[in-house]
């Protein structure tokens, strides 16, 4: 559900998916988590990019599950749990940086983490995870070798945690590309992103996209519907739209749609975008200007 459900409406999507049996929901930040809760979602909500100072009471008030990616966050969350938590201990998930080099403790910091966690009487480790950087790449390149290397580092860190007497809880690694093409990474839980909304991510080599689409057929969950608010005949050799980026090569019938920037239609779609008109795909030679606004109908 992160990024407002990739623009689809995080709270609304979460509410619908909960009815279909989704076990967990992942959001970007505390604010998104609260919005999901206010929509009536009762299932666990994981705050994937952790929290900033001062958000701890809001996390606990709304029963959100934080992610920790630095050892020093343990003491901060433990103090908040001691003061604000209704249910103790407070569960959290630990992110391990297995090679993406963004967020997460390094595998070398596992011993330090375990030592700090032992001092936190109000916290409980509920899950451990990592994030793949190149799970859609299968070439013999640096990126192509990265996913197996990340798996190796992650599971080594996990084994070290277990040897230190710590139950890792729920283990999760797989993102969209890994869900579609690397079943060995599924572990206890998977985290669908783009595939959840009907889109396969990129693959390298590109032929793998067709294979993945056969194995996991997807259908986009949202369409943007608008109205044609004007039809006009324009002579040949006339400019249409801003900067006259389209010049009519023949007498043409030009349609203006009641949709634009505010609806996510970017100017880069000029002379490239296509539309369905009553179910028929407009020819590539047809052009539309998507910057006029009016009545519109957005349907999921």
C-alpha positions as MATLAB code, in Angstrom:
seq = 'XXXXXXXXXXXXXXXXXXXXXXXXXXXXXXXXXXXXXXXXXXXXXXXXXXXXXXXXXXXXXXXXXXXXXXXXXXXXXXXXXXXXXXXXXXXXXXXXXXXXXXXXXXXXXXXXXXXXXXXXXXXXXXXXXXXXXXXXXXXXXXXXXXXXXXXXXXXXXXXXXXXXXXXXXXXXXXXXXXXXXXXXXXXXXXXXXXXXXXXXXXXXXXXXXXXXXXXXXXXXXXXXXXXXXXXXXXXXXXXXXXXXXXXXXXXXXXXXXXXXXXXXXXXXXXXXXXXXXXXXXXXXXXXXXXXXXXXXXXXX';
ca = [
       0.000    0.000    0.000;
       3.060    2.278    0.004;
       2.963    5.498   -1.977;
      -0.832    5.692   -1.506;
      -1.141    2.267   -3.062;
       1.051    3.259   -6.032;
      -1.467    6.024   -6.687;
      -4.513    3.742   -6.504;
      -5.597    4.857   -3.028;
      -3.829    2.961   -0.247;
      -6.616    2.940    2.369;
      -9.258    1.952   -0.169;
      -7.128   -0.831   -1.668;
      -6.203   -2.161    1.780;
      -9.827   -2.238    2.866;
     -10.773   -4.217   -0.239;
      -7.847   -6.650   -0.002;
      -8.485   -7.348    3.656;
     -11.858   -8.775    2.649;
     -10.047  -11.120    0.246;
      -7.727  -12.450    2.941;
      -4.552  -10.340    2.808;
      -2.585  -11.021    6.002;
      -0.385   -7.905    6.200;
      -0.191   -4.455    4.654;
       2.973   -2.474    4.008;
       3.003    1.324    3.876;
       5.739    3.901    3.510;
       5.342    5.949    6.677;
       3.371    6.442    9.868;
       0.975    8.886    8.208;
       0.033    6.305    5.569;
      -0.417    3.674    8.263;
      -2.803    5.876   10.213;
      -4.831    6.507    7.043;
      -5.163    2.749    6.500;
      -6.291    2.280   10.087;
      -8.856    5.081    9.782;
     -10.289    3.261    6.770;
     -11.184    0.451    9.163;
      -8.410   -2.045    8.393;
      -7.694   -4.297   11.383;
      -4.871   -6.480    9.980;
      -1.195   -5.777   10.804;
       0.291   -2.722    9.068;
       4.067   -2.597    8.566;
       5.775    0.820    8.364;
       8.446   -0.061    5.796;
      10.691    3.007    6.081;
      10.514    3.129    9.884;
       9.657    6.243   11.884;
      11.112    9.627   12.711;
      11.561   11.009   16.217;
       8.248   11.988   17.764;
       6.103    9.523   15.814;
       6.444    6.686   18.308;
       3.258    7.511   20.298;
       1.226    7.638   17.068;
       2.644    4.295   15.950;
       1.611    2.647   19.174;
      -1.756    4.390   19.452;
      -2.794    3.035   16.052;
      -1.219   -0.411   16.572;
       1.210   -0.059   13.666;
       4.241   -2.326   13.332;
       7.473   -0.349   12.922;
      10.532   -1.398   10.967;
      13.917   -0.774   12.558;
      16.913   -0.291   10.291;
      19.411    1.136   12.801;
      20.467   -0.353   16.136;
      20.020    2.954   17.964;
      16.295    2.914   17.173;
      15.816    0.075   19.647;
      16.260    2.251   22.727;
      13.984    4.958   21.318;
      11.163    2.529   20.574;
      11.635    0.713   23.881;
      11.161    3.940   25.846;
       8.007    4.732   23.900;
       6.692    1.205   24.424;
       7.232    1.466   28.154;
       5.248    4.705   28.257;
       2.547    4.426   25.621;
       1.970    0.806   24.603;
      -1.299   -0.784   25.650;
      -0.017   -4.221   24.728;
       3.479   -5.262   25.721;
       5.854   -6.245   24.366;
       5.658   -4.215   21.154;
       6.506   -6.211   18.027;
       8.684   -4.763   15.275;
      10.438   -6.014   12.135;
      14.155   -5.728   11.486;
      15.454   -4.787    8.065;
      18.834   -6.189    7.058;
      20.831   -4.538    4.303;
      21.979   -7.498    2.220;
      23.467   -5.433   -0.593;
      21.082   -2.738   -1.796;
      22.888   -0.213    0.422;
      19.895    1.918    1.294;
      18.192    1.033    4.593;
      18.912   -1.777    7.029;
      21.549   -2.898    9.492;
      24.565   -4.612    7.986;
      25.002   -8.357    8.602;
      28.107   -7.448   10.612;
      25.898   -5.504   13.055;
      23.740   -8.493   14.034;
      25.694   -9.145   17.236;
      25.354   -5.514   18.265;
      21.639   -5.618   17.522;
      21.166   -8.773   19.586;
      22.986   -7.232   22.524;
      20.872   -4.088   22.399;
      17.616   -6.029   21.999;
      18.369   -8.002   25.166;
      18.179   -4.711   27.097;
      14.773   -3.795   25.652;
      12.200   -5.453   27.883;
       9.239   -3.873   26.119;
      10.107   -4.979   22.575;
       9.797   -8.214   20.627;
      11.236   -9.086   17.236;
       8.302  -10.048   15.036;
      10.011  -10.396   11.674;
      13.221  -10.026    9.681;
      13.471   -9.036    6.038;
      15.576   -7.583    3.272;
      14.877   -5.969   -0.096;
      16.173   -7.135   -3.467;
      17.836   -4.631   -5.777;
      17.862   -6.640   -9.026;
      15.504   -9.588   -8.717;
      14.316   -9.187  -12.304;
      17.821   -9.462  -13.782;
      19.015  -12.912  -14.865;
      22.115  -12.052  -16.897;
      25.699  -12.931  -16.000;
      26.395   -9.381  -14.854;
      26.946   -7.609  -11.547;
      23.193   -7.002  -11.289;
      22.399  -10.535  -12.445;
      24.525  -12.057   -9.689;
      23.228   -9.692   -7.037;
      20.082  -11.527   -5.928;
      21.798  -14.846   -5.048;
      24.488  -12.855   -3.237;
      21.839  -10.943   -1.297;
      20.107  -14.180   -0.353;
      23.386  -15.632    0.913;
      24.180  -12.584    3.055;
      20.662  -12.378    4.411;
      20.408  -16.025    5.452;
      23.871  -15.886    7.025;
      22.685  -12.963    9.157;
      19.493  -14.860    9.979;
      21.443  -17.914   11.130;
      23.602  -15.704   13.304;
      20.487  -14.287   14.971;
      19.239  -17.795   15.677;
      22.598  -18.828   17.155;
      22.338  -15.846   19.463;
      19.013  -17.205   20.696;
      16.726  -14.783   18.843;
      13.598  -16.019   17.076;
      13.422  -14.069   13.785;
       9.652  -14.358   13.493;
       8.247  -13.829    9.986;
      10.933  -13.963    7.280;
      10.249  -12.099    4.026;
      12.357  -11.183    0.992;
      10.415  -11.421   -2.280;
       9.264   -8.310   -4.127;
       7.214   -8.274   -7.339;
       9.827   -9.696   -9.718;
      10.882  -12.349   -7.205;
       7.267  -13.393   -6.646;
       6.863  -13.972  -10.377;
      10.218  -15.562  -11.164;
      12.102  -16.675   -8.018;
       9.890  -18.994   -5.929;
      12.898  -20.054   -3.863;
      12.811  -16.592   -2.242;
       9.211  -16.673   -1.041;
      10.049  -17.618    2.598;
       7.184  -16.942    5.082;
       5.672  -13.906    3.394;
       5.979  -11.992    0.107;
       5.590   -8.285   -0.611;
       3.823   -7.657   -3.939;
       4.208   -4.137   -5.279;
       3.557   -3.424   -8.946;
       2.132   -6.910   -9.586;
      -0.585   -6.197   -7.058;
      -1.952   -3.536   -9.390;
      -1.621   -5.536  -12.602;
       1.862   -4.704  -13.871;
       4.974   -6.827  -14.171;
       8.237   -4.992  -13.410;
      11.094   -4.938  -15.873;
      13.103   -8.072  -16.630;
      16.512   -8.578  -18.169;
      16.630  -10.278  -20.615;
      13.344   -8.788  -21.787;
      12.097  -12.149  -23.070;
      11.527  -13.146  -19.449;
       8.674  -10.675  -19.229;
       6.591  -12.774  -21.641;
       7.423  -15.921  -19.675;
       6.474  -14.259  -16.389;
       3.252  -12.946  -17.882;
       2.339  -16.492  -18.919;
       3.101  -17.868  -15.461;
       1.378  -15.013  -13.658;
      -1.272  -13.368  -15.859;
      -2.105   -9.876  -14.665;
      -4.742   -7.313  -15.466;
      -4.446   -3.605  -14.557;
      -6.807   -2.816  -11.707;
      -7.564    0.765  -12.683;
      -8.499    2.715  -15.773;
      -8.824    6.463  -16.224;
     -12.021    7.382  -18.013;
     -12.831   10.790  -19.375;
     -15.191   12.458  -21.817;
     -14.578   13.931  -25.216;
     -15.715   17.501  -24.689;
     -14.903   18.808  -28.157;
     -14.546   17.489  -31.694;
     -13.251   19.784  -34.395;
     -12.072   19.579  -37.989;
      -8.578   20.987  -38.491;
      -7.024   21.570  -41.959;
      -3.693   20.068  -42.987;
      -0.436   21.742  -41.913;
      -1.906   23.160  -38.694;
      -0.374   22.980  -35.224;
      -2.325   21.328  -32.414;
      -1.736   21.818  -28.699;
       1.071   23.524  -26.814;
       4.133   24.445  -28.860;
       2.472   22.921  -31.952;
       4.304   19.666  -31.302;
       1.776   17.943  -33.566;
       1.273   19.195  -37.102;
      -1.624   17.773  -39.066;
      -0.420   16.055  -42.235;
      -3.951   15.926  -43.650;
      -7.397   17.304  -42.772;
      -8.015   15.812  -39.333;
     -10.714   15.442  -36.712;
      -9.264   16.442  -33.336;
     -10.768   15.319  -30.024;
     -10.207   17.182  -26.747;
     -10.449   15.137  -23.540;
     -11.558   16.421  -20.154;
      -8.405   15.208  -18.400;
      -4.982   16.645  -17.734;
      -2.100   17.194  -15.349;
      -4.227   16.900  -12.230;
      -5.237   13.407  -13.314;
      -1.676   12.219  -13.846;
      -1.526   12.688  -17.611;
       2.016   13.876  -18.199;
       3.037   16.134  -21.040;
       5.531   13.507  -22.173;
       2.564   11.519  -23.533;
       2.109   14.084  -26.282;
       2.193   12.386  -29.700;
       2.669    9.049  -27.889;
      -0.353    8.425  -25.712;
      -3.246    6.330  -26.962;
      -6.837    6.110  -25.827;
      -9.737    3.722  -26.160;
     -12.783    5.402  -27.669;
     -15.832    3.284  -26.902;
     -13.563    0.236  -26.749;
     -11.621    0.959  -29.937;
      -7.951    1.944  -29.705;
      -7.365    5.281  -31.392;
      -4.893    5.010  -34.267;
      -1.335    6.162  -33.594;
      -1.890    8.903  -36.161;
      -4.722   10.285  -34.037;
      -3.619   12.844  -31.453;
      -5.178   14.254  -28.358;
      -4.385   17.161  -26.094;
      -4.688   16.012  -22.474;
      -4.398   19.354  -20.739;
      -7.944   20.649  -20.792;
      -9.974   20.027  -17.667;
     -13.633   19.337  -17.199;
     -15.896   16.565  -16.026;
     -14.176   13.230  -15.651;
     -14.993    9.807  -14.380;
     -12.220    7.812  -12.679;
     -13.194    4.200  -12.080;
     -11.130    1.408  -10.477;
];
